[in-house]
Tab-separated table of N, CA and C in Angstrom:
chain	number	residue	atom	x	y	z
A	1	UNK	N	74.037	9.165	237.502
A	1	UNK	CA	73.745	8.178	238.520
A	1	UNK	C	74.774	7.045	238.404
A	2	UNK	N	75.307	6.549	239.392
A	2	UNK	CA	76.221	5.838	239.429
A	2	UNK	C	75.196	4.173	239.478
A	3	UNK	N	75.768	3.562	238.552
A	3	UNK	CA	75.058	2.135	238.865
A	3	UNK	C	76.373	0.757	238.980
A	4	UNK	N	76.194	-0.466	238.999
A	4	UNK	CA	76.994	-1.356	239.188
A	4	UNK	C	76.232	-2.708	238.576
A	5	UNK	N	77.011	-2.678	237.461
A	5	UNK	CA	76.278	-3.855	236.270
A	5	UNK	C	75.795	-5.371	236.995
A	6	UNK	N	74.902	-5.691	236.669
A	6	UNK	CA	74.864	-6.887	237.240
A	6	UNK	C	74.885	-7.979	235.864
A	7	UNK	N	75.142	-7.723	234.635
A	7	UNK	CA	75.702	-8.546	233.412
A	7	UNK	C	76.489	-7.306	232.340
A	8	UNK	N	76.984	-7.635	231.459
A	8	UNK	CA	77.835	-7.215	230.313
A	8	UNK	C	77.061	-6.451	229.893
A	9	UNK	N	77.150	-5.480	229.509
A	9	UNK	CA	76.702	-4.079	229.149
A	9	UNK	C	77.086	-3.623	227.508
A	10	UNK	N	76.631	-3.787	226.432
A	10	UNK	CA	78.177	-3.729	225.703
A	10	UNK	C	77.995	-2.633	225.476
A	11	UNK	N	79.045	-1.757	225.089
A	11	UNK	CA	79.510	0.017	225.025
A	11	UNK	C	79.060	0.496	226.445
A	12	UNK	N	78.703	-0.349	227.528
A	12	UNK	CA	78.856	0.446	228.731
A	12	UNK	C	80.214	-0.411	229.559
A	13	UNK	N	80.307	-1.497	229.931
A	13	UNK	CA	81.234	-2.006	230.899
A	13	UNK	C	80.682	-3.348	230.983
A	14	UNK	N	81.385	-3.914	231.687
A	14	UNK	CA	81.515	-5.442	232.024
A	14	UNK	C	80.375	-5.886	233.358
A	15	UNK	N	80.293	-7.026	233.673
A	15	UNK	CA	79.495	-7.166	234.704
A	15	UNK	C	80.285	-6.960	236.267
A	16	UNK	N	80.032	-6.608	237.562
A	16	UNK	CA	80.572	-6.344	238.131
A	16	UNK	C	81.449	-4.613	238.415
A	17	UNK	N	81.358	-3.938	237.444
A	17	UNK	CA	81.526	-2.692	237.151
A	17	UNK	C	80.979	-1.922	237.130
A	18	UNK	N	81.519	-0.391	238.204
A	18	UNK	CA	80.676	0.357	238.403
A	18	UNK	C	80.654	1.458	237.587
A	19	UNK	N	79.865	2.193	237.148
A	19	UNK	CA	79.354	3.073	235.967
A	19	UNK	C	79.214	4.191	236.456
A	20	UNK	N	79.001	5.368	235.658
A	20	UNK	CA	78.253	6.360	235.878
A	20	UNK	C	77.415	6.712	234.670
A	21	UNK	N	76.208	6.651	235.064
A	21	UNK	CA	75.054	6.674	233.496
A	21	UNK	C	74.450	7.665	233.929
A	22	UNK	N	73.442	8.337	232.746
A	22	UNK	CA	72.597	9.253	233.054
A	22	UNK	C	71.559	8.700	233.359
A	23	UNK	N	70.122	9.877	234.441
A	23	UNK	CA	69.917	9.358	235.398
A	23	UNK	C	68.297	8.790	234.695
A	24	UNK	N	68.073	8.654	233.567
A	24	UNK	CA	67.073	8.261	232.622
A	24	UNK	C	67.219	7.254	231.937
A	25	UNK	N	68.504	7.118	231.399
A	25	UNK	CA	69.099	5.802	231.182
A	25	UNK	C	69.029	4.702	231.885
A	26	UNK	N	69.367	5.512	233.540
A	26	UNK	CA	69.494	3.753	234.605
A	26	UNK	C	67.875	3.230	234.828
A	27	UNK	N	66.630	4.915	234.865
A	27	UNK	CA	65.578	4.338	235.152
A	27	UNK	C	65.074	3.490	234.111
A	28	UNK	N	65.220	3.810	232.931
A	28	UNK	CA	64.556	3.413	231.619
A	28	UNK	C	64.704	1.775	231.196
A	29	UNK	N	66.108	1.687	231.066
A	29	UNK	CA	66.845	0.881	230.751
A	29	UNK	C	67.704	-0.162	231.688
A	30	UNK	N	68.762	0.442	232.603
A	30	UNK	CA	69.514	-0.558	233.117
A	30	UNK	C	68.478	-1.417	234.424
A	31	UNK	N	68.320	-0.519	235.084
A	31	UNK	CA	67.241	-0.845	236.217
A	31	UNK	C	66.269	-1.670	235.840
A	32	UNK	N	64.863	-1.205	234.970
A	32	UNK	CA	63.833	-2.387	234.450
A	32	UNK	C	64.489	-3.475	234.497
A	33	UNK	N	65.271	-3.616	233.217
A	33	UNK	CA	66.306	-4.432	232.939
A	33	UNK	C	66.813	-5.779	233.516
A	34	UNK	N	67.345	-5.787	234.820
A	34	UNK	CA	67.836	-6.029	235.776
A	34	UNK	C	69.125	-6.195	235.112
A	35	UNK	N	69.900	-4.926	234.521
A	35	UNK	CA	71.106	-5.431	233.720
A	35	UNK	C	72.323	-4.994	235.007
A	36	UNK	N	71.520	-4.046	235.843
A	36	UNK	CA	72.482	-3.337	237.053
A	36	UNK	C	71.378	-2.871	238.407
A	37	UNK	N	72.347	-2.469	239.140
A	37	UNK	CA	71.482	-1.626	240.545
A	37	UNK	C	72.116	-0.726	240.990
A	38	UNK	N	71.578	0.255	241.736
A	38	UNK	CA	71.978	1.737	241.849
A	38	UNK	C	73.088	1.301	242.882
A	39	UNK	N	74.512	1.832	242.305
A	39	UNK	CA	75.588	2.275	243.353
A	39	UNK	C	75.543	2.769	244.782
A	40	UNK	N	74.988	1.733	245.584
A	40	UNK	CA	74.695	2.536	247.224
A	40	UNK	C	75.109	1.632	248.337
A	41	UNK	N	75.758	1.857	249.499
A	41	UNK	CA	76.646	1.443	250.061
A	41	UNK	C	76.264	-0.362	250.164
A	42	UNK	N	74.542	-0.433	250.484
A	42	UNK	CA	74.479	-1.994	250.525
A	42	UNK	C	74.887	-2.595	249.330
A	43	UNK	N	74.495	-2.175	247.938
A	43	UNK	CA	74.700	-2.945	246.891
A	43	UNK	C	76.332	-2.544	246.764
A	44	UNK	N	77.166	-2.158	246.892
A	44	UNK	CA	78.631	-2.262	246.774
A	44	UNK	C	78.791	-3.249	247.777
A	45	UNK	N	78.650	-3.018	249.328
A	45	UNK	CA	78.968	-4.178	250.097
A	45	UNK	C	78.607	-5.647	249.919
A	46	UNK	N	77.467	-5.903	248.998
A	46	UNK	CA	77.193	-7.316	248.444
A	46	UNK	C	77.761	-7.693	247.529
A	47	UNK	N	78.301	-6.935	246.604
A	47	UNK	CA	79.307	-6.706	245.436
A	47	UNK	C	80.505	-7.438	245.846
A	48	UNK	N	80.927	-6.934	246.746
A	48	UNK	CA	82.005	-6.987	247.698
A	48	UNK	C	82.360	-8.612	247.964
A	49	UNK	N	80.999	-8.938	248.732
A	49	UNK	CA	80.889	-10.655	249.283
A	49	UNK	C	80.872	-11.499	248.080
A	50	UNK	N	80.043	-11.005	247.256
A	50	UNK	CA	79.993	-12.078	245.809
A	50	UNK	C	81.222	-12.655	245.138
A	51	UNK	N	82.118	-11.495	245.326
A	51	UNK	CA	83.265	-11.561	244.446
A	51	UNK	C	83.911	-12.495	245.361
A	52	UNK	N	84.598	-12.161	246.518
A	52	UNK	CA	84.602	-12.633	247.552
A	52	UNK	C	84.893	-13.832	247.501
A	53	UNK	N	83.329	-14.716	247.511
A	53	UNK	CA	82.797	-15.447	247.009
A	53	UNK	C	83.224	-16.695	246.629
A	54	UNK	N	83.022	-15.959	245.056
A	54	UNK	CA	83.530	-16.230	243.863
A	54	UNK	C	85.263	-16.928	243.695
A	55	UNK	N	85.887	-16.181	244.103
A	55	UNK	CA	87.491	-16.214	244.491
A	55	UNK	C	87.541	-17.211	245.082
A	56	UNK	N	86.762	-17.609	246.188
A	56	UNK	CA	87.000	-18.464	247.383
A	56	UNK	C	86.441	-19.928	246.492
A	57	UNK	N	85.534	-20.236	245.761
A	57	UNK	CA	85.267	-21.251	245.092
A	57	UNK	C	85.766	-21.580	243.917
A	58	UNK	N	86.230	-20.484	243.423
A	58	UNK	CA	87.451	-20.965	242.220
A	58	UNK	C	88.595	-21.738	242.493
A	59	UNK	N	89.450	-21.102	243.823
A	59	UNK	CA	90.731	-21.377	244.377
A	59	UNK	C	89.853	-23.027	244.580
A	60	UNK	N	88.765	-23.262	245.440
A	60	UNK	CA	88.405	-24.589	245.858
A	60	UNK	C	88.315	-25.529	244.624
A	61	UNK	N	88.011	-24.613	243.348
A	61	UNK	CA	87.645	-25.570	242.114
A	61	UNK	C	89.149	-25.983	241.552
A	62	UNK	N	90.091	-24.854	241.422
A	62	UNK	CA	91.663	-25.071	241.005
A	62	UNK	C	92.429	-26.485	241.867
A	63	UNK	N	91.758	-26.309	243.448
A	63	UNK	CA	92.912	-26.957	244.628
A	63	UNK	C	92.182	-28.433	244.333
A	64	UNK	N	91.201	-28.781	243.870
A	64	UNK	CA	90.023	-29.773	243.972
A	64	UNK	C	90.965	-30.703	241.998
A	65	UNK	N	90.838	-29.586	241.392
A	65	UNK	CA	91.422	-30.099	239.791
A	65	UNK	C	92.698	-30.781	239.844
A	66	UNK	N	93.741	-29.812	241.149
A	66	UNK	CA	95.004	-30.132	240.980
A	66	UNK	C	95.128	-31.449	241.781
A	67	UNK	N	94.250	-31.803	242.600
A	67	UNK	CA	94.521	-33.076	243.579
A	67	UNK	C	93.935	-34.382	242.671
A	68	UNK	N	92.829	-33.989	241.738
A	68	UNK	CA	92.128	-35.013	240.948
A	68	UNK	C	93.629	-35.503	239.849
A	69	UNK	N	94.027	-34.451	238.814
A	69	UNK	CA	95.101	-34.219	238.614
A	69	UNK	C	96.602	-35.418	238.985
A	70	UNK	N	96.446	-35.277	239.938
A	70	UNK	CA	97.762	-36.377	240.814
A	70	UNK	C	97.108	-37.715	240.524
A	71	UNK	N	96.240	-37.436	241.288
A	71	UNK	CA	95.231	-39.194	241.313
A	71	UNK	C	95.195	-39.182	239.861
A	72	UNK	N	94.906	-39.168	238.742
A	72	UNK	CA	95.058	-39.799	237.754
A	72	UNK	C	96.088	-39.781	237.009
A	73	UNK	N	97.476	-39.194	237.074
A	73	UNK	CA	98.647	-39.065	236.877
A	73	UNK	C	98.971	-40.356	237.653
A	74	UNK	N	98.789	-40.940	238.810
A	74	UNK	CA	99.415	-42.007	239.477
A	74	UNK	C	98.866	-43.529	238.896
A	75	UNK	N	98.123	-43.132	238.212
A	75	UNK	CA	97.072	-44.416	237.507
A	75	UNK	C	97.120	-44.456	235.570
A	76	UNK	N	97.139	-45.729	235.346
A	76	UNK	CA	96.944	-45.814	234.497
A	76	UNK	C	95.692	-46.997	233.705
A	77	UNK	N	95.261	-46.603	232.164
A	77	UNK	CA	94.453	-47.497	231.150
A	77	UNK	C	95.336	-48.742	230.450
A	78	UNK	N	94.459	-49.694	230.402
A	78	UNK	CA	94.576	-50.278	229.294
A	78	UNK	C	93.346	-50.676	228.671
A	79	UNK	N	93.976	-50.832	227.605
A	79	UNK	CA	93.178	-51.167	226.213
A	79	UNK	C	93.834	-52.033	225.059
A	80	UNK	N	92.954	-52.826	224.845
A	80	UNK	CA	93.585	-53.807	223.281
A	80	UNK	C	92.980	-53.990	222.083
A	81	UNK	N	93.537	-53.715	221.150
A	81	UNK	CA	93.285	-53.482	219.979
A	81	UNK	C	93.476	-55.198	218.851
A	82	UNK	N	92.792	-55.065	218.126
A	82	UNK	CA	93.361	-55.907	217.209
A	82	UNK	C	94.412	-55.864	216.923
A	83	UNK	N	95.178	-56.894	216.490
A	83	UNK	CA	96.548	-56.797	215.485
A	83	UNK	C	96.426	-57.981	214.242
A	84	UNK	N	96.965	-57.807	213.349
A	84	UNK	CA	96.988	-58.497	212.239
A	84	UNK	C	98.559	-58.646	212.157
A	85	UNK	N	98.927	-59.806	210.435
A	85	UNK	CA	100.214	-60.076	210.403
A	85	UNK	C	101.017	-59.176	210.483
A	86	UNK	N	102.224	-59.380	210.671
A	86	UNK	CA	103.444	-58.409	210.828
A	86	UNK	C	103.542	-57.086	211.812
A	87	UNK	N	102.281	-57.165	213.232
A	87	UNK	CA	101.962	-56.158	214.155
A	87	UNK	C	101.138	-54.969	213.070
A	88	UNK	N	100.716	-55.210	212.183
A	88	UNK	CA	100.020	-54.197	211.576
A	88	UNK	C	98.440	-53.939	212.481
A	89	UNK	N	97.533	-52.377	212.779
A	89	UNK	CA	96.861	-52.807	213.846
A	89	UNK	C	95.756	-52.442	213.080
A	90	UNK	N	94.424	-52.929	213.593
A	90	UNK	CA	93.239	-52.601	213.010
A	90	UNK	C	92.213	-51.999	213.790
A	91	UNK	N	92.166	-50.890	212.885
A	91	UNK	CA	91.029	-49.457	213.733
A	91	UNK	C	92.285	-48.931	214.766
A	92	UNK	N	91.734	-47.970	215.704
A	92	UNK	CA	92.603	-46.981	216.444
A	92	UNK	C	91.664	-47.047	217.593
A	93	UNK	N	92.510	-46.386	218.504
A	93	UNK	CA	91.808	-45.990	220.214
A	93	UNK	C	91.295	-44.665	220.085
A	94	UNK	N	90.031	-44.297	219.799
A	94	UNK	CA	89.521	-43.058	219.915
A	94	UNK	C	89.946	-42.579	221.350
A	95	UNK	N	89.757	-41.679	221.318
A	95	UNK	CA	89.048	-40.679	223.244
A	95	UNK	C	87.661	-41.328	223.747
A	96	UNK	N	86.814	-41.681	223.229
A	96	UNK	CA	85.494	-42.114	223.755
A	96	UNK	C	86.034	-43.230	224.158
A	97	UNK	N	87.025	-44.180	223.801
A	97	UNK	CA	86.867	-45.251	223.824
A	97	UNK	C	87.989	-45.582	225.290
A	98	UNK	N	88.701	-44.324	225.153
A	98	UNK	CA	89.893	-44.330	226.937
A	98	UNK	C	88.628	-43.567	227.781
A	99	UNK	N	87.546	-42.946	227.382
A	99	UNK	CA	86.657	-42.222	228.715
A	99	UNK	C	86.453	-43.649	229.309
A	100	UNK	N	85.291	-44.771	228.390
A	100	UNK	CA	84.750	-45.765	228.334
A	100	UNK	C	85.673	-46.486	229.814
A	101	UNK	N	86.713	-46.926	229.071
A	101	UNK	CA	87.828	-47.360	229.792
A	101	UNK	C	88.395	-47.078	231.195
A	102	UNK	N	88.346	-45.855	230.832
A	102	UNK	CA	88.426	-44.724	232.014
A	102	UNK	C	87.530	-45.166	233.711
A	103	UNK	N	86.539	-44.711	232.921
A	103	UNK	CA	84.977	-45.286	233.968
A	103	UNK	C	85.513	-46.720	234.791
A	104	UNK	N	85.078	-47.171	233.333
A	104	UNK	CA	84.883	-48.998	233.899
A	104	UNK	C	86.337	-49.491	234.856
A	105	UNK	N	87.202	-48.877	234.054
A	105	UNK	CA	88.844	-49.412	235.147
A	105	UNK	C	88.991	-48.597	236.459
A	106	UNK	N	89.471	-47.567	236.282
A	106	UNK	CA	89.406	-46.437	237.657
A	106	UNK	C	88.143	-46.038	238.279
A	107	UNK	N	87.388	-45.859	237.548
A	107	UNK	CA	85.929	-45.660	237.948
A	107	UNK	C	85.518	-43.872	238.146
A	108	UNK	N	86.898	-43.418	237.111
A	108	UNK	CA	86.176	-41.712	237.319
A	108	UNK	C	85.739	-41.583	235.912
A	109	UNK	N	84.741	-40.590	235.772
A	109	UNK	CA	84.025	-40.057	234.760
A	109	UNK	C	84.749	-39.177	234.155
A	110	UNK	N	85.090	-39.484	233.488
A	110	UNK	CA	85.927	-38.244	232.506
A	110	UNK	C	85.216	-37.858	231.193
A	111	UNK	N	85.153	-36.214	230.879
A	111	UNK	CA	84.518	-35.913	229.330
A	111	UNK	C	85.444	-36.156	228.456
A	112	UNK	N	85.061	-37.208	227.454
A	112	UNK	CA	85.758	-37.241	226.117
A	112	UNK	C	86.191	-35.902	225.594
A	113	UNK	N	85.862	-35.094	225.544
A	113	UNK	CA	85.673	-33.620	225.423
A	113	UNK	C	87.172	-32.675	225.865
A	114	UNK	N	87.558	-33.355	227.367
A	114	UNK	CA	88.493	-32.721	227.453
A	114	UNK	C	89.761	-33.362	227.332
A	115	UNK	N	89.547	-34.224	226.817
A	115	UNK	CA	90.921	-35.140	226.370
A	115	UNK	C	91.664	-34.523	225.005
A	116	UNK	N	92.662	-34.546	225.080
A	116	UNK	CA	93.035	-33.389	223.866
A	116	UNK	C	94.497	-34.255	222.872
A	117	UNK	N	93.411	-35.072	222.827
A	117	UNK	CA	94.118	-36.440	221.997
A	117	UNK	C	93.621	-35.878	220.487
A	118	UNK	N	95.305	-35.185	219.655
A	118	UNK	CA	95.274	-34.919	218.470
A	118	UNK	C	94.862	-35.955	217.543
A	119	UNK	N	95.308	-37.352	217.258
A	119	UNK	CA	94.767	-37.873	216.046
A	119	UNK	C	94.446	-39.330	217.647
A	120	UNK	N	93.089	-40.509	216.646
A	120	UNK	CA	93.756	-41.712	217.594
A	120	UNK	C	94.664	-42.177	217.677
A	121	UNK	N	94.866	-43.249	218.416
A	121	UNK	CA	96.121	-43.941	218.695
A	121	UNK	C	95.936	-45.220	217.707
A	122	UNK	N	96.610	-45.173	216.925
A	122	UNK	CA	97.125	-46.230	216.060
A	122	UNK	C	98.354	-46.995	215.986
A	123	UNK	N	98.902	-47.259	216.860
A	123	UNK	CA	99.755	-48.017	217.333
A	123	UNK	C	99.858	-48.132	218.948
A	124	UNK	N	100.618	-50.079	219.204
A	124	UNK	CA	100.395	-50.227	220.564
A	124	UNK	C	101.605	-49.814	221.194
A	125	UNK	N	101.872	-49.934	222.142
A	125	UNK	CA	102.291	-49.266	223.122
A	125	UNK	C	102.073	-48.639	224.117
A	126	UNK	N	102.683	-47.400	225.099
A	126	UNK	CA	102.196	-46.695	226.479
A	126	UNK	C	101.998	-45.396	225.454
A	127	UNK	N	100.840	-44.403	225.385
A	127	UNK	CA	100.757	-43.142	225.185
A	127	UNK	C	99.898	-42.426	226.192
A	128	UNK	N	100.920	-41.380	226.324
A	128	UNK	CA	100.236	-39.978	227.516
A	128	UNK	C	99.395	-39.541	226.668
A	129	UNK	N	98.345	-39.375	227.317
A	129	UNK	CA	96.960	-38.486	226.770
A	129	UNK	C	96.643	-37.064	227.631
A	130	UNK	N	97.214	-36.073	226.914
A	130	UNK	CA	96.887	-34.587	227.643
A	130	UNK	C	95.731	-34.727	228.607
A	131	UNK	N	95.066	-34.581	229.512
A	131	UNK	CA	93.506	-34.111	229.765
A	131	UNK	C	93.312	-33.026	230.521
A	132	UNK	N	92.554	-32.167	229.980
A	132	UNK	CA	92.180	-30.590	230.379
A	132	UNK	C	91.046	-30.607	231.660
A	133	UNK	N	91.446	-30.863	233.222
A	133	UNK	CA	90.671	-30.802	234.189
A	133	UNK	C	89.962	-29.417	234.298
A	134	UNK	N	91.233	-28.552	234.248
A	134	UNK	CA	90.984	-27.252	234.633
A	134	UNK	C	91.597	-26.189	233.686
A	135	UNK	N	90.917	-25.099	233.354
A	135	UNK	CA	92.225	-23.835	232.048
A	135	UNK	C	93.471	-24.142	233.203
A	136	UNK	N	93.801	-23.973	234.083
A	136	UNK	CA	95.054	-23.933	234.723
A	136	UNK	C	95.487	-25.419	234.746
A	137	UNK	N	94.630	-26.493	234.870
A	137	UNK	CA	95.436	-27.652	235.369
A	137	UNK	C	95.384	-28.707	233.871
A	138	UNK	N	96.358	-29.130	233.617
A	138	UNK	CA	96.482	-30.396	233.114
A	138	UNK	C	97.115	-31.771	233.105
A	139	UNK	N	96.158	-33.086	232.872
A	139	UNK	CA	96.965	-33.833	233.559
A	139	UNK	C	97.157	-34.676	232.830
A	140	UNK	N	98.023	-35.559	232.759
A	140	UNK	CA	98.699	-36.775	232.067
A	140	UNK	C	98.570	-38.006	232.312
A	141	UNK	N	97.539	-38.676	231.781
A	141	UNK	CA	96.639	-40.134	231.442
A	141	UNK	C	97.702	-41.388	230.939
A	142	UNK	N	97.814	-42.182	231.418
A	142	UNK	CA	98.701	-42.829	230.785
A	142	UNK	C	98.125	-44.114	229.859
A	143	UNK	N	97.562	-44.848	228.743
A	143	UNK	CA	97.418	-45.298	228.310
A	143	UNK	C	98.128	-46.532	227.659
A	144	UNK	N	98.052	-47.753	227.693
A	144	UNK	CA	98.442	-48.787	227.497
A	144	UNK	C	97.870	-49.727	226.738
A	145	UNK	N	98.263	-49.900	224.818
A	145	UNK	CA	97.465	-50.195	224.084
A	145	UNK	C	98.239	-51.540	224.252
A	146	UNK	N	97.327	-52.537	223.996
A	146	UNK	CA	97.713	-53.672	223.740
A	146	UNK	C	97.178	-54.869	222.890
A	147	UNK	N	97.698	-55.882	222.170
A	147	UNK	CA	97.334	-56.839	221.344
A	147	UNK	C	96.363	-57.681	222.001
A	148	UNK	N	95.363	-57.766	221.151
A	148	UNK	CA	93.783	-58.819	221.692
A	148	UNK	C	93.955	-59.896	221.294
């Protein structure tokens, strides 16, 4: 019996993939289940639209990342830190602390999470801060530490 997974199968196939199982297997198991549904022209043609779909709201989620992307590439943070004698600085600029910043100055919500700021910033100056909108898109934060 031919079926078409409706989740990950493991040692059978992926979700979205159509199978051929025996025909005790699909009643027993995949079917109850709701892990798949029998291979028949409606359930391929809905198959069909989902994916479809799917494609069509990704591209919207990619085209939506890459425009957010610009807009915060054209903008920048500041922030000020202590300094002590001789420009020596005290404490560092976490990531929570440019989201914080983030918010309150530009006013977008950004996850600390996807900021991919290797150590803090411990010294002042302008530093680019990676941020991971999208697996495909990334964009470049510009940060501006300065003396309090």
């Amino acid at each position: 019996m031919k079926v078409i997974l409706l989740q990950d199968v493991k040692s059978l196939g992926k979700k979205g993939d159509e199978v051929n199982v025996s025909d005790g297997y699909a009643r027993n198991m995949i079917l109850p289940k709701g892990l798949g549904v029998e291979a028949n022209a409606r359930n391929k043609n809905d198959l069909k639209l989902k994916k479809a779909n799917e494609e069509k709201i990704a591209k919207e989620n990619l085209e939506a990342a890459q425009a957010f992307g610009k807009e915060i590439e054209a903008k920048s943070v500041s922030l000020s830190i202590k300094v002590g004698e001789g420009g020596r600085v005290f404490g560092s600029v976490s990531a929570k602390e440019i989201a914080e910043a983030v918010k309150e100055q530009l006013g977008f919500d950004i996850d600390k999470k996807k900021m991919q700021l290797t150590s803090p910033i411990k010294s002042l100056g302008t530093t680019m801060v990676p941020i991971r909108l999208h697996p495909k898109v990334t964009a470049e934060l510009k940060v501006l530490v300065r003396e309090a």
